[in-house]
Amino acid sequence: MDEKLISKAVIRRLPRYYRYLGDLLDDGVERISSGELSNRMKVTASQIRQDLNNFGGFGQQGYGYNVRYLYAEIGKILGLNHTHNMIIVGAGNLGQALANYKSFENSGFKTVALFDVNPAVKGKKVRDIEIHMMNELSEFIPDHHVEIAALTLPKSEAVSVAEKLVDYGVKAIWNFAHTDLNLLLPEDVVVENVHLAESLMRLSYNLTTKKDSKVEEK
Amino acid sequence: MDEKLISKAVIRRLPRYYRYLGDLLDDGVERISSGELSNRMKVTASQIRQDLNNFGGFGQQGYGYNVRYLYAEIGKILGLNHTHNMIIVGAGNLGQALANYKSFENSGFKTVALFDVNPAVKGKKVRDIEIHMMNELSEFIPDHHVEIAALTLPKSEAVSVAEKLVDYGVKAIWNFAHTDLNLLLPEDVVVENVHLAESLMRLSYNLTTKKDSKVEEK
DNA sequence: TAGATTGTTAATCGATTAACAATC
DNA sequence: TAGATTGTTAATCGATTAACAATC
């Protein structure tokens, strides 16, 4: 049963649909048409229908989409219907910030532990989640069925630690270090690079460009 | 002098070129061809040359690109040749994590203050950067020529705070809250949404999909 | 000069949008 | 039934890749 490969562009949009549908649910909205959703999200209705039809017909002619149903279906597509155990490697501010995001748990991502090299933080807790030492990783990962590791470490350590994590059984890495781990790890390891610095540079580009055109207008 | 509009896809790649060139510089590499860079970055040489030629001819036939020069030029394009004053609104873990990124300063982003509602943290410092109270924003922003505000607040407060920031003169918002602020603020405000939750969901999709295909192989 | 590699045009590929028949 | 809106095909648009003449 080989399903057609879904394009990255579609996958990038799915979580956004999911978020808007969640907001609609919270607002008690029962049904929505692609046209109405298109207005809210500022994308074309055509795109919404095309995107959704990659995965099946979730709507009904003349009616639109049932919000609760569509929300659940997109959740399934994204794999949010199962719990994924996650660890955070690097218990600095960023690691702790992630541990504090309670909303991740609602989407099925359960942070089961933090890890750090600094003995001073050993045993400390961030919202019930204990900080462990790095040498416990090899046992902890298989024992707790850890699938995902968030890497909040400096670039210098990221690669070697990532390789170990994969050895110990981690299937996916949520990478906050400034390297492209996907190019350095085995093909079958799922890597999502965050690259905050690049996000800030894009902002800077837009800021600079906008300013330039302002000047030109004068 | 209206330059042709550069596509978003190109802009998304620029910071990545910049990063690779920076790494090459650190390694003491003087020149690089699009072919060699293409190998390292896993993109086509054609794309590299096309992307760069949106902004001008930075290379030389038969030679390739001078690493230092190209690095500097891309830096200029991204607006990293000027200092941008930045504040962080929301001094929780995430805000503090951002304040601790010293590397941002090397790219021209200077964090001049943090802001929070909680009086308990007033006057505290994160790496020399003082935490102020929110009611000081209206004076602080114009006084310190703040261009960029990183918003590390819960979704519920993000919109109203963002509107105030814009009133006080902020030109760009680096948004970590789970809303699309670009749709809610004036057109001329630059917004870069980070959306960590969506990043995690994309990871989850890839994890789920990969697992499925594993099962099918059996 | 010969070799290498760019800058750029042309070809291909993929993604988005438009249109409309199907149908609830 | 009439009206609304989907699912889907076809048309358009844009982005990526290939090719090669220009030139260092």
XYZ file of C-alpha atoms (C1' of nucleotides) in Angstrom:
484
model
C 0.000 0.000 0.000
C 2.344 2.747 -1.081
C 0.614 6.052 -0.639
C 1.672 8.931 -2.827
C 4.369 11.024 -1.239
C 3.021 14.201 0.269
C 4.979 17.325 -0.550
C 6.852 19.173 2.171
C 4.863 22.302 1.447
C 1.658 20.517 2.399
C 3.175 19.114 5.589
C 4.354 22.555 6.554
C 0.784 23.815 6.382
C -0.930 20.963 8.204
C -0.032 22.041 11.757
C -1.348 25.476 10.951
C -4.702 24.086 9.858
C -4.687 22.059 13.026
C -4.136 25.143 15.132
C -6.900 27.126 13.447
C -9.317 24.228 13.766
C -8.421 23.925 17.443
C -9.176 27.608 17.914
C -12.511 27.175 16.114
C -13.330 24.221 18.350
C -12.577 26.348 21.405
C -14.922 28.966 20.034
C -17.656 26.370 19.678
C -17.768 26.474 15.890
C -19.188 23.216 14.527
C -18.738 23.509 10.793
C -16.597 25.503 8.458
C -16.290 25.830 4.701
C -13.005 26.065 2.876
C -14.064 29.587 1.876
C -14.535 30.753 5.439
C -11.340 29.105 6.638
C -9.537 30.676 3.708
C -10.654 34.121 4.895
C -9.338 33.536 8.381
C -6.057 31.980 7.416
C -5.328 34.133 4.365
C -4.729 31.225 2.041
C -6.864 30.260 -0.943
C -9.837 27.966 -0.473
C -8.496 25.959 -3.369
C -5.290 25.285 -1.512
C -7.121 24.156 1.581
C -9.215 21.678 -0.401
C -6.231 20.430 -2.367
C -4.168 19.992 0.776
C -6.854 18.073 2.612
C -7.650 15.879 -0.369
C -4.129 14.545 -0.274
C -5.307 12.551 2.699
C -8.926 11.871 1.848
C -12.308 13.550 1.518
C -13.024 15.014 4.907
C -15.783 17.359 3.829
C -19.282 17.188 2.492
C -20.638 18.977 -0.546
C -22.973 21.789 0.339
C -21.990 21.621 4.005
C -18.278 22.105 4.399
C -16.151 20.445 7.038
C -17.114 19.313 10.514
C -14.603 21.095 12.720
C -14.275 18.440 15.399
C -13.904 15.634 12.872
C -11.395 17.447 10.682
C -9.386 18.465 13.729
C -9.192 14.863 14.860
C -8.286 13.600 11.399
C -5.457 16.077 10.933
C -4.299 15.157 14.419
C -4.100 11.526 13.309
C -2.197 12.442 10.157
C 0.316 14.343 12.267
C 0.604 11.422 14.665
C -0.831 13.317 17.618
C -3.191 10.490 18.525
C -0.354 8.584 20.171
C 1.823 9.654 23.069
C 5.442 10.266 22.145
C 7.939 10.159 24.964
C 10.443 12.970 24.715
C 13.600 13.906 26.567
C 15.338 17.251 26.583
C 19.093 17.097 26.369
C 20.598 20.288 27.715
C 18.862 21.669 30.788
C 19.767 25.300 30.253
C 17.209 28.028 29.887
C 16.003 26.829 26.533
C 15.686 23.239 27.679
C 13.781 24.331 30.751
C 11.578 26.574 28.673
C 10.597 23.616 26.518
C 9.990 21.486 29.607
C 7.599 24.137 30.848
C 5.422 24.106 27.741
C 2.473 22.203 29.057
C 0.684 22.482 25.741
C 3.043 19.972 24.153
C 1.551 17.297 26.359
C -1.926 18.040 25.052
C -0.601 17.249 21.590
C 0.824 13.937 22.739
C 4.420 14.926 23.463
C 5.332 13.862 26.965
C 8.598 15.150 28.366
C 9.840 12.387 30.628
C 13.228 13.790 31.633
C 15.859 16.456 31.150
C 19.560 15.683 30.856
C 22.604 17.819 31.517
C 26.333 17.549 32.100
C 26.370 19.899 35.057
C 26.319 17.908 38.330
C 24.995 20.970 40.140
C 21.543 20.528 38.626
C 21.347 16.761 39.126
C 18.024 15.708 40.632
C 16.490 19.163 40.315
C 13.058 19.331 38.821
C 11.369 21.469 36.227
C 7.636 21.100 36.690
C 7.883 17.533 38.029
C 10.383 16.602 35.354
C 13.692 15.505 36.792
C 17.105 16.491 35.526
C 19.366 13.502 34.997
C 23.045 13.198 34.211
C 24.130 12.441 30.656
C 25.689 9.109 31.565
C 22.230 7.784 32.378
C 21.073 8.226 28.793
C 22.039 4.761 27.571
C 19.753 3.104 30.103
C 17.041 5.693 30.289
C 16.196 5.846 26.603
C 15.290 2.188 26.081
C 13.783 1.848 29.548
C 11.372 4.721 29.022
C 10.673 4.178 25.340
C 11.987 7.571 24.409
C 11.269 8.363 20.774
C 12.128 12.043 20.575
C 15.065 14.025 21.921
C 15.062 17.795 21.951
C 18.666 18.949 21.634
C 19.269 22.232 23.407
C 23.031 22.157 23.533
C 25.804 24.277 22.066
C 26.749 23.397 18.498
C 30.110 22.030 19.605
C 28.511 19.169 21.535
C 25.424 18.658 19.428
C 26.792 16.236 16.838
C 28.508 13.805 19.180
C 25.577 13.783 21.595
C 23.121 13.277 18.740
C 25.062 10.265 17.524
C 24.925 8.730 20.985
C 21.216 9.384 21.303
C 20.628 7.573 18.039
C 22.765 4.673 19.220
C 20.671 4.396 22.346
C 17.462 4.220 20.353
C 16.133 7.732 19.804
C 14.144 7.914 16.577
C 13.800 11.661 16.121
C 15.772 14.723 17.064
C 14.352 18.170 17.547
C 17.504 20.142 16.993
C 18.049 23.632 18.406
C 21.801 23.709 17.775
C 23.154 25.674 14.828
C 24.039 22.666 12.683
C 22.175 20.624 10.108
C 22.030 17.364 11.971
C 20.002 15.737 9.217
C 23.107 15.760 7.023
C 25.249 14.179 9.731
C 23.033 11.408 11.051
C 21.749 8.197 9.438
C 19.001 8.687 6.864
C 16.335 6.957 8.928
C 16.658 9.348 11.866
C 14.016 12.037 11.723
C 15.540 15.464 12.271
C 13.715 18.730 12.631
C 16.117 21.653 12.728
C 14.813 24.795 14.388
C 17.582 27.321 13.663
C 16.420 30.356 15.615
C 19.338 32.441 14.390
C 18.164 31.986 10.803
C 14.654 33.006 11.731
C 16.031 36.213 13.223
C 18.048 36.885 10.068
C 14.963 36.533 7.887
C 13.279 39.056 10.140
C 16.259 41.323 9.704
C 16.112 40.954 5.931
C 12.470 41.977 5.872
C 13.151 44.859 8.201
C 16.018 46.101 6.084
C 14.177 45.681 2.808
C 11.103 47.447 4.087
C 13.183 50.332 5.318
C 14.917 50.644 1.952
C 11.637 50.892 0.093
C 10.448 53.504 2.580
C 13.451 55.609 1.749
C 12.854 55.202 -1.952
C 9.307 56.467 -1.624
C 10.508 59.864 -0.451
C 15.222 52.020 -8.357
C 12.743 49.256 -7.822
C 14.618 45.994 -7.503
C 12.855 42.829 -8.500
C 11.120 41.184 -5.596
C 13.093 38.285 -4.213
C 11.083 35.160 -3.585
C 10.534 33.914 -0.055
C 12.177 30.623 -0.941
C 15.421 32.428 -1.717
C 15.291 34.443 1.506
C 14.727 31.290 3.487
C 17.967 29.871 2.110
C 20.175 32.953 2.522
C 20.845 32.568 6.250
C 21.841 28.987 5.631
C 24.408 30.036 3.014
C 25.607 32.603 5.499
C 26.082 29.978 8.164
C 28.001 27.615 5.907
C 30.210 30.411 4.688
C 30.883 31.426 8.279
C 31.923 27.864 9.075
C 34.198 27.837 6.027
C 35.757 31.103 7.158
C 36.405 29.618 10.577
C 38.082 26.688 8.869
C 40.314 29.055 6.972
C 38.866 28.270 3.552
C 39.487 31.150 1.147
C 37.570 30.227 -1.976
C 34.740 27.896 -2.812
C 32.945 26.902 -5.987
C 29.210 26.466 -6.238
C 29.908 22.795 -6.920
C 31.844 22.259 -3.702
C 29.342 24.239 -1.645
C 26.569 22.235 -3.241
C 28.191 19.026 -1.994
C 28.394 20.285 1.551
C 24.936 21.774 1.736
C 23.130 19.134 -0.298
C 21.525 21.572 -2.667
C 22.217 21.903 -6.378
C 25.035 24.119 -7.594
C 22.546 25.614 -10.003
C 20.350 26.753 -7.159
C 23.253 28.350 -5.349
C 24.261 30.321 -8.428
C 20.673 31.307 -9.199
C 20.061 32.406 -5.628
C 23.183 34.519 -5.426
C 22.620 36.098 -8.812
C 19.383 37.581 -7.548
C 21.613 40.027 -5.748
C 24.520 40.390 -8.121
C 27.516 38.545 -9.451
C 29.651 37.706 -6.452
C 31.815 35.101 -8.121
C 34.436 34.893 -10.771
C 34.507 32.505 -13.703
C 37.097 29.813 -13.360
C 37.697 30.704 -9.707
C 34.489 30.415 -7.751
C 33.585 32.630 -4.818
C 35.811 34.336 -2.314
C 34.483 33.089 1.006
C 35.172 36.200 3.047
C 33.700 38.506 0.433
C 30.590 36.419 -0.177
C 30.029 36.068 3.562
C 30.183 39.825 3.984
C 27.890 40.464 1.028
C 25.209 38.065 2.218
C 25.534 39.660 5.635
C 24.755 43.029 4.068
C 21.784 41.632 2.192
C 20.421 40.244 5.443
C 21.002 43.564 7.185
C 23.590 42.196 9.580
C 25.994 45.035 8.915
C 24.005 47.336 11.196
C 23.238 46.893 14.860
C 19.587 46.273 15.616
C 18.455 46.981 19.126
C 16.170 44.291 20.446
C 14.079 43.817 23.563
C 12.635 40.604 24.891
C 9.115 40.850 26.202
C 8.408 38.051 28.624
C 11.301 37.185 30.926
C 10.404 33.547 31.469
C 12.718 30.701 30.611
C 12.383 31.211 26.890
C 12.990 34.942 27.136
C 16.028 34.365 29.301
C 17.297 31.680 26.951
C 17.181 34.169 24.095
C 18.903 36.797 26.217
C 21.715 34.341 26.841
C 22.438 33.716 23.155
C 25.596 35.722 22.789
C 25.878 34.745 19.150
C 22.981 37.016 18.232
C 25.152 39.987 19.105
C 27.798 38.875 16.649
C 25.159 39.070 13.953
C 24.191 42.588 14.969
C 21.234 41.893 17.246
C 21.789 43.625 20.549
C 19.431 42.746 23.358
C 19.105 45.918 25.388
C 16.470 44.850 27.925
C 13.974 42.247 29.046
C 10.451 43.091 30.152
C 8.022 41.241 32.376
C 4.841 41.778 34.364
C 6.110 40.031 37.456
C 7.415 42.592 40.005
C 9.482 39.860 41.673
C 11.989 39.873 38.803
C 12.246 43.650 38.493
C 15.842 44.813 38.277
C 17.256 41.308 37.993
C 19.763 40.741 35.295
C 20.358 38.095 32.682
C 23.962 38.401 31.524
C 24.098 42.160 32.173
C 20.693 42.674 30.600
C 18.220 44.141 33.039
C 14.626 43.064 33.480
C 12.233 46.002 33.380
C 8.538 46.306 34.105
C 6.083 46.444 31.234
C 4.902 49.938 32.083
C 8.332 51.255 31.156
C 7.946 50.106 27.542
C 6.438 53.320 26.224
C 9.489 55.329 27.262
C 12.129 52.713 26.793
C 11.415 51.852 23.166
C 11.874 55.314 21.665
C 14.663 56.236 24.099
C 16.752 53.229 23.165
C 15.860 53.048 19.484
C 14.420 49.586 19.820
C 13.624 48.102 16.421
C 12.911 44.486 17.254
C 10.857 42.907 20.038
C 11.018 39.201 20.747
C 7.653 38.160 22.133
C 7.951 35.283 24.584
C 4.556 35.544 26.207
C 1.521 33.300 26.408
C -0.816 33.532 23.436
C -3.481 35.224 25.549
C -1.362 38.326 26.100
C 0.579 38.313 22.868
C -1.827 40.252 20.672
C -2.527 43.157 23.016
C 1.124 43.504 23.967
C 2.195 43.373 20.322
C -0.196 46.189 19.479
C 1.285 48.319 22.230
C 4.825 47.595 21.123
C 3.961 48.750 17.642
C 2.375 51.904 19.033
C 5.561 52.660 20.918
C 7.639 52.330 17.783
C 8.765 48.746 17.416
C 9.284 47.887 13.727
C 9.560 44.121 13.878
C 8.267 41.349 16.087
C 9.887 37.986 16.567
C 6.886 36.077 17.730
C 7.084 32.938 19.847
C 3.404 32.912 20.834
C 1.041 30.485 19.120
C -0.736 33.081 16.999
C -0.189 34.530 13.563
C 0.588 38.080 14.584
C 1.273 39.092 10.981
C -2.475 38.780 10.302
C -3.374 40.916 13.295
C -0.933 43.817 13.069
C -0.533 46.618 10.518
C 0.940 45.555 7.183
C 4.148 47.527 7.642
C 5.139 45.727 10.826
C 7.590 42.948 10.114
C 6.555 39.739 11.846
C 8.492 36.530 12.027
C 6.461 33.759 13.632
C 8.453 30.942 15.164
C 5.730 28.430 16.099
C 7.710 25.783 17.931
C 4.635 23.626 18.393
C 4.220 23.349 14.634
C 7.841 22.392 14.231
C 7.319 19.563 16.709
C 4.234 18.393 14.832
C 6.144 18.223 11.563
C 8.700 16.096 13.347
C 5.873 13.902 14.587
C 4.456 13.548 11.080
C 7.813 12.398 9.734
C 8.244 10.019 12.635
C 4.804 8.522 12.115
C 5.156 8.257 8.358
C 8.584 6.641 8.583
C 7.286 4.116 11.062
C 4.383 3.245 8.782
C 6.676 2.548 5.861
C 8.858 0.386 8.087
C 5.849 -1.756 8.921
C 4.933 -2.031 5.265
C 8.383 -3.291 4.375
C 7.931 -6.382 6.490
C 46.573 29.212 -23.705
C 43.643 25.497 -21.529
C 40.742 24.505 -17.702
C 37.499 25.777 -14.552
C 33.555 27.768 -13.168
C 30.527 31.496 -13.296
C 26.281 34.050 -14.950
C 22.286 33.377 -17.480
C 19.006 31.499 -20.693
C 16.067 27.726 -21.661
C 13.686 23.396 -20.190
C 11.516 20.942 -16.721
C 9.222 20.126 -12.881
C 6.087 20.991 -9.134
C 2.923 23.726 -6.655
C -0.853 26.905 -6.654
C -5.014 28.648 -8.440
C -9.136 28.488 -11.225
C -13.050 26.222 -12.810
C -16.756 23.223 -12.672
C -19.206 18.866 -12.484
C -20.689 15.971 -8.677
C -23.455 15.744 -4.771
C -25.051 16.627 -0.221
C -35.824 20.911 -5.276
C -32.417 24.833 -5.128
C -28.264 26.395 -3.035
C -23.970 25.588 -1.305
C -19.731 23.669 -1.302
C -16.889 19.892 -1.974
C -13.587 16.918 -4.712
C -11.021 16.958 -8.747
C -9.395 18.126 -13.316
C -7.263 21.557 -16.064
C -4.686 25.976 -16.491
C -1.372 28.939 -14.704
C 2.254 30.319 -12.351
C 6.693 30.035 -10.117
C 10.690 27.657 -8.704
C 14.253 24.399 -9.664
C 17.396 22.201 -12.643
C 20.026 21.683 -16.848
C 22.869 23.474 -20.273
C 26.194 26.281 -22.183
C 28.340 30.489 -23.833
C 31.103 33.973 -21.570
C 35.233 34.804 -19.251
C 38.549 34.733 -15.639
